[in-house]
Amino acid sequence: MARTPSPKRPCRICKRGFLPNAPVKDRQKTCDHPSCQRDGFAFILHRFLTDGFLTALGHNELLLYFFLVLVSDRNGLSFYSYDRICTMLELRIDQYVKAKDSLIEKDLIAFDGTLFQVLS
């Protein structure tokens, strides 16, 4: 009795067999395991514009918010330190603190002293 070939294909990173998602099956090269997802993906909800946040935030607040959206994981968490953020965004510490506090006040982010979470 002949074996039917498995529709699974090997993940390009971990080599485990996986079933590709139907809409992208010809293009999907890696499985859905978190350790195999090298490229990030970020998006800004349309309500960021329609709820008035885009016009209500200043330059440094927008810069910090967009940065945190880009670097956060799938749960909105980011572990970047303030000195690294200030260096990358070319912000002074006072500008960073003011932008961070404003985003917290507007409930766009949470911060526990070491960890950021994008909320909206």
PDB file of N, CA and C in Angstrom, residues 18-60:
ATOM      1  N   PHE A  18       5.001  21.674   9.106  1.00  0.00           N
ATOM      2  CA  PHE A  18       3.821  22.489   9.406  1.00  0.00           C
ATOM      3  C   PHE A  18       2.900  22.516   8.205  1.00  0.00           C
ATOM      4  N   LEU A  19       1.630  22.756   8.482  1.00  0.00           N
ATOM      5  CA  LEU A  19       0.646  22.924   7.418  1.00  0.00           C
ATOM      6  C   LEU A  19       0.536  24.406   7.105  1.00  0.00           C
ATOM      7  N   PRO A  20       0.805  24.817   5.884  1.00  0.00           N
ATOM      8  CA  PRO A  20       0.713  26.241   5.535  1.00  0.00           C
ATOM      9  C   PRO A  20      -0.717  26.752   5.641  1.00  0.00           C
ATOM     10  N   ASN A  21      -0.858  28.024   5.953  1.00  0.00           N
ATOM     11  CA  ASN A  21      -2.168  28.673   5.955  1.00  0.00           C
ATOM     12  C   ASN A  21      -2.654  28.761   4.518  1.00  0.00           C
ATOM     13  N   ALA A  22      -3.900  28.426   4.294  1.00  0.00           N
ATOM     14  CA  ALA A  22      -4.444  28.336   2.939  1.00  0.00           C
ATOM     15  C   ALA A  22      -4.252  29.591   2.085  1.00  0.00           C
ATOM     16  N   PRO A  23      -4.546  30.813   2.586  1.00  0.00           N
ATOM     17  CA  PRO A  23      -4.440  31.983   1.717  1.00  0.00           C
ATOM     18  C   PRO A  23      -3.017  32.294   1.252  1.00  0.00           C
ATOM     19  N   VAL A  24      -2.023  31.872   2.013  1.00  0.00           N
ATOM     20  CA  VAL A  24      -0.639  32.216   1.659  1.00  0.00           C
ATOM     21  C   VAL A  24       0.242  30.977   1.517  1.00  0.00           C
ATOM     22  N   LYS A  25      -0.358  29.833   1.257  1.00  0.00           N
ATOM     23  CA  LYS A  25       0.377  28.571   1.331  1.00  0.00           C
ATOM     24  C   LYS A  25       1.614  28.520   0.437  1.00  0.00           C
ATOM     25  N   ASP A  26       1.575  29.120  -0.735  1.00  0.00           N
ATOM     26  CA  ASP A  26       2.734  29.065  -1.620  1.00  0.00           C
ATOM     27  C   ASP A  26       3.861  29.988  -1.168  1.00  0.00           C
ATOM     28  N   ARG A  27       3.527  31.009  -0.400  1.00  0.00           N
ATOM     29  CA  ARG A  27       4.537  31.975   0.047  1.00  0.00           C
ATOM     30  C   ARG A  27       5.026  31.720   1.463  1.00  0.00           C
ATOM     31  N   GLN A  28       4.291  30.946   2.246  1.00  0.00           N
ATOM     32  CA  GLN A  28       4.646  30.745   3.650  1.00  0.00           C
ATOM     33  C   GLN A  28       5.833  29.796   3.761  1.00  0.00           C
ATOM     34  N   LYS A  29       6.914  30.276   4.365  1.00  0.00           N
ATOM     35  CA  LYS A  29       8.139  29.491   4.489  1.00  0.00           C
ATOM     36  C   LYS A  29       8.424  29.047   5.915  1.00  0.00           C
ATOM     37  N   THR A  30       7.764  29.675   6.912  1.00  0.00           N
ATOM     38  CA  THR A  30       8.014  29.330   8.307  1.00  0.00           C
ATOM     39  C   THR A  30       6.709  28.968   9.000  1.00  0.00           C
ATOM     40  N   CYS A  31       6.841  28.173  10.066  1.00  0.00           N
ATOM     41  CA  CYS A  31       5.661  27.788  10.839  1.00  0.00           C
ATOM     42  C   CYS A  31       5.205  28.961  11.711  1.00  0.00           C
ATOM     43  N   ASP A  32       4.128  28.757  12.442  1.00  0.00           N
ATOM     44  CA  ASP A  32       3.563  29.829  13.266  1.00  0.00           C
ATOM     45  C   ASP A  32       4.155  29.888  14.665  1.00  0.00           C
ATOM     46  N   HIS A  33       5.153  29.086  14.937  1.00  0.00           N
ATOM     47  CA  HIS A  33       5.771  29.086  16.263  1.00  0.00           C
ATOM     48  C   HIS A  33       6.437  30.446  16.505  1.00  0.00           C
ATOM     49  N   PRO A  34       6.241  31.039  17.690  1.00  0.00           N
ATOM     50  CA  PRO A  34       6.798  32.378  17.956  1.00  0.00           C
ATOM     51  C   PRO A  34       8.303  32.494  17.724  1.00  0.00           C
ATOM     52  N   SER A  35       9.052  31.431  17.999  1.00  0.00           N
ATOM     53  CA  SER A  35      10.502  31.512  17.812  1.00  0.00           C
ATOM     54  C   SER A  35      10.895  31.573  16.342  1.00  0.00           C
ATOM     55  N   CYS A  36       9.975  31.243  15.461  1.00  0.00           N
ATOM     56  CA  CYS A  36      10.268  31.260  14.026  1.00  0.00           C
ATOM     57  C   CYS A  36       9.819  32.552  13.347  1.00  0.00           C
ATOM     58  N   GLN A  37       9.196  33.425  14.081  1.00  0.00           N
ATOM     59  CA  GLN A  37       8.715  34.681  13.512  1.00  0.00           C
ATOM     60  C   GLN A  37       9.783  35.743  13.691  1.00  0.00           C
ATOM     61  N   ARG A  38      10.635  35.890  12.727  1.00  0.00           N
ATOM     62  CA  ARG A  38      11.748  36.831  12.823  1.00  0.00           C
ATOM     63  C   ARG A  38      11.331  38.261  12.520  1.00  0.00           C
ATOM     64  N   ASP A  39      10.497  38.417  11.552  1.00  0.00           N
ATOM     65  CA  ASP A  39      10.091  39.763  11.163  1.00  0.00           C
ATOM     66  C   ASP A  39       8.902  40.202  11.993  1.00  0.00           C
ATOM     67  N   GLY A  40       8.943  41.432  12.440  1.00  0.00           N
ATOM     68  CA  GLY A  40       7.824  41.969  13.196  1.00  0.00           C
ATOM     69  C   GLY A  40       6.779  42.565  12.272  1.00  0.00           C
ATOM     70  N   PHE A  41       5.691  42.922  12.857  1.00  0.00           N
ATOM     71  CA  PHE A  41       4.623  43.563  12.112  1.00  0.00           C
ATOM     72  C   PHE A  41       3.959  44.551  13.046  1.00  0.00           C
ATOM     73  N   ALA A  42       3.767  45.754  12.586  1.00  0.00           N
ATOM     74  CA  ALA A  42       3.136  46.781  13.409  1.00  0.00           C
ATOM     75  C   ALA A  42       2.072  47.491  12.583  1.00  0.00           C
ATOM     76  N   PHE A  43       1.043  47.964  13.268  1.00  0.00           N
ATOM     77  CA  PHE A  43       0.037  48.768  12.590  1.00  0.00           C
ATOM     78  C   PHE A  43      -0.555  49.745  13.583  1.00  0.00           C
ATOM     79  N   ILE A  44      -1.086  50.821  13.058  1.00  0.00           N
ATOM     80  CA  ILE A  44      -1.763  51.836  13.854  1.00  0.00           C
ATOM     81  C   ILE A  44      -3.248  51.750  13.506  1.00  0.00           C
ATOM     82  N   LEU A  45      -4.075  51.594  14.512  1.00  0.00           N
ATOM     83  CA  LEU A  45      -5.513  51.526  14.266  1.00  0.00           C
ATOM     84  C   LEU A  45      -6.023  52.839  13.673  1.00  0.00           C
ATOM     85  N   HIS A  46      -7.007  52.757  12.797  1.00  0.00           N
ATOM     86  CA  HIS A  46      -7.581  53.944  12.166  1.00  0.00           C
ATOM     87  C   HIS A  46      -8.191  54.881  13.198  1.00  0.00           C
ATOM     88  N   ARG A  47      -8.647  54.320  14.321  1.00  0.00           N
ATOM     89  CA  ARG A  47      -9.255  55.184  15.336  1.00  0.00           C
ATOM     90  C   ARG A  47      -8.226  56.098  16.000  1.00  0.00           C
ATOM     91  N   PHE A  48      -6.937  55.813  15.810  1.00  0.00           N
ATOM     92  CA  PHE A  48      -5.902  56.733  16.281  1.00  0.00           C
ATOM     93  C   PHE A  48      -6.099  58.095  15.613  1.00  0.00           C
ATOM     94  N   LEU A  49      -6.524  58.076  14.372  1.00  0.00           N
ATOM     95  CA  LEU A  49      -6.823  59.305  13.634  1.00  0.00           C
ATOM     96  C   LEU A  49      -8.226  59.803  13.957  1.00  0.00           C
ATOM     97  N   THR A  50      -9.222  58.924  13.896  1.00  0.00           N
ATOM     98  CA  THR A  50     -10.611  59.359  14.065  1.00  0.00           C
ATOM     99  C   THR A  50     -10.935  59.787  15.489  1.00  0.00           C
ATOM    100  N   ASP A  51     -10.223  59.260  16.478  1.00  0.00           N
ATOM    101  CA  ASP A  51     -10.446  59.681  17.870  1.00  0.00           C
ATOM    102  C   ASP A  51      -9.656  60.935  18.234  1.00  0.00           C
ATOM    103  N   GLY A  52      -8.931  61.481  17.274  1.00  0.00           N
ATOM    104  CA  GLY A  52      -8.252  62.752  17.483  1.00  0.00           C
ATOM    105  C   GLY A  52      -6.868  62.691  18.102  1.00  0.00           C
ATOM    106  N   PHE A  53      -6.325  61.484  18.293  1.00  0.00           N
ATOM    107  CA  PHE A  53      -5.006  61.389  18.914  1.00  0.00           C
ATOM    108  C   PHE A  53      -3.904  61.984  18.037  1.00  0.00           C
ATOM    109  N   LEU A  54      -4.017  61.821  16.734  1.00  0.00           N
ATOM    110  CA  LEU A  54      -2.979  62.328  15.837  1.00  0.00           C
ATOM    111  C   LEU A  54      -2.808  63.834  15.975  1.00  0.00           C
ATOM    112  N   THR A  55      -3.904  64.556  16.080  1.00  0.00           N
ATOM    113  CA  THR A  55      -3.817  66.012  16.204  1.00  0.00           C
ATOM    114  C   THR A  55      -3.594  66.464  17.640  1.00  0.00           C
ATOM    115  N   ALA A  56      -3.933  65.619  18.611  1.00  0.00           N
ATOM    116  CA  ALA A  56      -3.803  66.004  20.021  1.00  0.00           C
ATOM    117  C   ALA A  56      -2.396  65.802  20.573  1.00  0.00           C
ATOM    118  N   LEU A  57      -1.591  64.995  19.901  1.00  0.00           N
ATOM    119  CA  LEU A  57      -0.252  64.702  20.399  1.00  0.00           C
ATOM    120  C   LEU A  57       0.786  65.606  19.759  1.00  0.00           C
ATOM    121  N   GLY A  58       1.783  65.945  20.542  1.00  0.00           N
ATOM    122  CA  GLY A  58       2.898  66.736  20.033  1.00  0.00           C
ATOM    123  C   GLY A  58       3.894  65.854  19.289  1.00  0.00           C
ATOM    124  N   HIS A  59       4.893  66.505  18.709  1.00  0.00           N
ATOM    125  CA  HIS A  59       5.900  65.804  17.904  1.00  0.00           C
ATOM    126  C   HIS A  59       6.594  64.684  18.697  1.00  0.00           C
ATOM    127  N   ASN A  60       7.089  64.988  19.882  1.00  0.00           N
ATOM    128  CA  ASN A  60       7.817  63.991  20.672  1.00  0.00           C
ATOM    129  C   ASN A  60       6.910  62.868  21.157  1.00  0.00           C
TER     130      ASN A  60
END
